[in-house]
Tab-separated table of C-alpha atoms in Angstrom:
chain	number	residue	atom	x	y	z
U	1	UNK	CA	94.399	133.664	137.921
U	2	UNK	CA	93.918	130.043	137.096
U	3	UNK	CA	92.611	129.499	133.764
U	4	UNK	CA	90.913	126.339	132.578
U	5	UNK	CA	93.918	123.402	131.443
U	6	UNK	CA	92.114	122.628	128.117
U	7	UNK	CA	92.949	126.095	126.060
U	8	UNK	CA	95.276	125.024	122.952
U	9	UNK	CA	98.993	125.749	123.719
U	10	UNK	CA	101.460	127.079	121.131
U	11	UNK	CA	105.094	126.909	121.471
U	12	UNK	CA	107.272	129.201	119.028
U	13	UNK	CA	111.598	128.158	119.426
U	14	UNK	CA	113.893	129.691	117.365
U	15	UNK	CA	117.685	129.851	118.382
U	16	UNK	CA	117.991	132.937	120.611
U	17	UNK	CA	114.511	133.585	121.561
U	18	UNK	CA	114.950	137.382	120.806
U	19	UNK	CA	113.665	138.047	117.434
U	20	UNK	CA	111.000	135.445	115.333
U	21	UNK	CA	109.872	133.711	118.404
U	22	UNK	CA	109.305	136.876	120.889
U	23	UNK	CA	107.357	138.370	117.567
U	24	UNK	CA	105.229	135.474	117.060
U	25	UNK	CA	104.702	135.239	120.920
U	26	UNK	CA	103.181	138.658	121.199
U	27	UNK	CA	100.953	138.257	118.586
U	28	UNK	CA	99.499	135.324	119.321
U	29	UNK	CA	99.305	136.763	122.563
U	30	UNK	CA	97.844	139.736	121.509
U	31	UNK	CA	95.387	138.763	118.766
U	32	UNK	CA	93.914	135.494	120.897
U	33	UNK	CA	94.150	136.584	124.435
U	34	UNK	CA	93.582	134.106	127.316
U	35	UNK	CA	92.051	131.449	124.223
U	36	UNK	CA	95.649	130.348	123.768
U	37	UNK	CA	98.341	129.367	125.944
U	38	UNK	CA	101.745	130.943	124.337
U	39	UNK	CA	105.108	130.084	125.193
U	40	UNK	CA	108.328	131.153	123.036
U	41	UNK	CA	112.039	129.812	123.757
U	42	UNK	CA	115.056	129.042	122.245
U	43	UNK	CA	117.996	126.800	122.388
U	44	UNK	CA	120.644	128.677	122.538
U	45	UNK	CA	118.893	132.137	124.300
U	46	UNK	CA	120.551	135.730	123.824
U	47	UNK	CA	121.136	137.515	126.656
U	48	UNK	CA	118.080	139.890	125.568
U	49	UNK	CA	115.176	140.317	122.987
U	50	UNK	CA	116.278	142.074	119.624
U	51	UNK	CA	116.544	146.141	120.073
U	52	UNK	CA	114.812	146.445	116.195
U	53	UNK	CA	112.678	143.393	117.222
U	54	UNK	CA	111.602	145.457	120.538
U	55	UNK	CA	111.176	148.908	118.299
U	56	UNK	CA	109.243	146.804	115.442
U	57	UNK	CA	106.614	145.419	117.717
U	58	UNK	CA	106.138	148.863	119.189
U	59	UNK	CA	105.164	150.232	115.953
U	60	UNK	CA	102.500	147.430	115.681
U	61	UNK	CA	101.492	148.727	118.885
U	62	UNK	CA	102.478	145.733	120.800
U	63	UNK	CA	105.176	145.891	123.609
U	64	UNK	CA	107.758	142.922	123.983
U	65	UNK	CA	110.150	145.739	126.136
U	66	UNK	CA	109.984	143.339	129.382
U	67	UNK	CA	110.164	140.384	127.749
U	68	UNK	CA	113.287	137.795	128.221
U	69	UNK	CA	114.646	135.509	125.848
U	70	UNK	CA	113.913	131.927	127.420
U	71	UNK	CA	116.061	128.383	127.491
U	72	UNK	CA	114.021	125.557	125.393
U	73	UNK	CA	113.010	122.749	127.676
U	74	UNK	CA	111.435	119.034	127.034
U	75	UNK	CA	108.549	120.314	129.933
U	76	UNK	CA	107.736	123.359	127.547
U	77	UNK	CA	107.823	121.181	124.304
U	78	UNK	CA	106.026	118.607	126.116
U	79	UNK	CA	103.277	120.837	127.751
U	80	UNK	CA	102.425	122.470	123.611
U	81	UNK	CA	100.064	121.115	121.652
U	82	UNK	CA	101.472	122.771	118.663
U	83	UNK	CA	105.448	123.596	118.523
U	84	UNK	CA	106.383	126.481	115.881
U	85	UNK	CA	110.049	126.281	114.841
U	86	UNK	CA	111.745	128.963	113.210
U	87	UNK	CA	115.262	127.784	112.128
U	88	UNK	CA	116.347	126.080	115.018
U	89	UNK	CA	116.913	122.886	112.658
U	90	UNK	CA	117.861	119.770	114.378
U	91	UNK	CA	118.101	121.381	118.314
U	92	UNK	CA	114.454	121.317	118.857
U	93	UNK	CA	113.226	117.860	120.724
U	94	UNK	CA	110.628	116.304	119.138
U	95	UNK	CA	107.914	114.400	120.414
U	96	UNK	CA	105.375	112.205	119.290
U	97	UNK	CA	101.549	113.450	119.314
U	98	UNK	CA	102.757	117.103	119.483
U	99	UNK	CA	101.583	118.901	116.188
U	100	UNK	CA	104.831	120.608	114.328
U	101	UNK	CA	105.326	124.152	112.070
U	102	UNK	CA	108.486	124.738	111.060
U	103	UNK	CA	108.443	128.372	109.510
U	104	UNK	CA	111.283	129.533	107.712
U	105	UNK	CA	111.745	132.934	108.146
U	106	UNK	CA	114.527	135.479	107.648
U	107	UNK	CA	116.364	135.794	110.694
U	108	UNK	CA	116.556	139.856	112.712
U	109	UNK	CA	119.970	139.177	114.570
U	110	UNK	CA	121.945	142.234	113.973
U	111	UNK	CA	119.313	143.812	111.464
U	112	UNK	CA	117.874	146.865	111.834
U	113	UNK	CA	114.124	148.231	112.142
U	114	UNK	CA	113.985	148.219	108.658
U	115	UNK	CA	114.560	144.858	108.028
U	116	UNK	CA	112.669	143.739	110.631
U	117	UNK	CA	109.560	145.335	109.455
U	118	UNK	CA	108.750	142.847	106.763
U	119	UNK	CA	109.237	139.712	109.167
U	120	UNK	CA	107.046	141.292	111.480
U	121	UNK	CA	104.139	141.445	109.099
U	122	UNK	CA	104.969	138.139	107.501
U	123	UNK	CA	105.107	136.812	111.367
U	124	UNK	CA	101.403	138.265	111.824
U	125	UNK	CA	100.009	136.655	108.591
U	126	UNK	CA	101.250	133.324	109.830
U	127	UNK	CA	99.898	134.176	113.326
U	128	UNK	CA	96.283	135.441	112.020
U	129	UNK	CA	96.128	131.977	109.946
U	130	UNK	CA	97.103	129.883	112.724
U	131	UNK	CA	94.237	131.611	114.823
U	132	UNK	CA	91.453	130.250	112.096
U	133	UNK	CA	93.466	126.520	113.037
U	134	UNK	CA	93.327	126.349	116.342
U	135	UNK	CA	90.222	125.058	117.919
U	136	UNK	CA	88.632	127.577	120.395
U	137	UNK	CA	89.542	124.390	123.223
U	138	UNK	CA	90.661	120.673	123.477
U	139	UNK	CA	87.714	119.954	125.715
């Protein structure tokens, strides 16, 4: 399915692309549907998405289980109209015109559902107020 080129696109890079990103991801996904382009990617990708991340999600009734963690590109960066970062510090290329977030945010690596829990919901507050930012299209 083709979908029209002027929908906003969002671009959330963390380090490993299995935890913050992948959250944020889905639930942009999830709460804007096909009004907003998502990508998510990191610079130094883990092999796969965060077990707790995977199991937190779930619970929010939102499933990441297929997803893979991705390698950050200039094309992606380059093809966002807003890039998220979250703790990737200087490894994130940086462009001029693109809109930047940089949202610091506990990282999950090697934390439990638990301690995921709270990310996730602080994720999804950051997610619902970027929805009331970003214009319905560029057209």
């Amino acid at each position: 399915m083709n979908l029209p080129a002027e929908r906003p696109s969002v671009l959330f890079v963390c380090i490993h692309n299995a935890g913050r990103s992948q959250m944020a991801a889905a639930f942009l996904t999830h709460l804007a549907g096909e009004r907003v382009q998502v990508r998510s990617a990191g610079s130094a990708p883990a092999d796969t998405v965060n077990p707790a991340v995977v199991e937190a999600m779930a619970e929010a009734g939102i499933d990441i289980s297929a997803e893979v963690p991705k390698v950050l590109t200039v094309e992606a960066v380059q093809a966002s109209d807003v890039v998220i970062t979250m703790g990737c510090g200087d490894t994130c290329p940086v462009f001029p015109g693109k809109r930047y977030l940089d949202w610091t945010l506990p990282d999950p690596a090697g934390q439990g559902v638990d301690a995921v829990r709270p990310i996730r919901a602080e994720i999804e507050k950051r997610i619902r107020g970027l929805l009331d930012e970003i214009p319905a299209s560029r057209a």
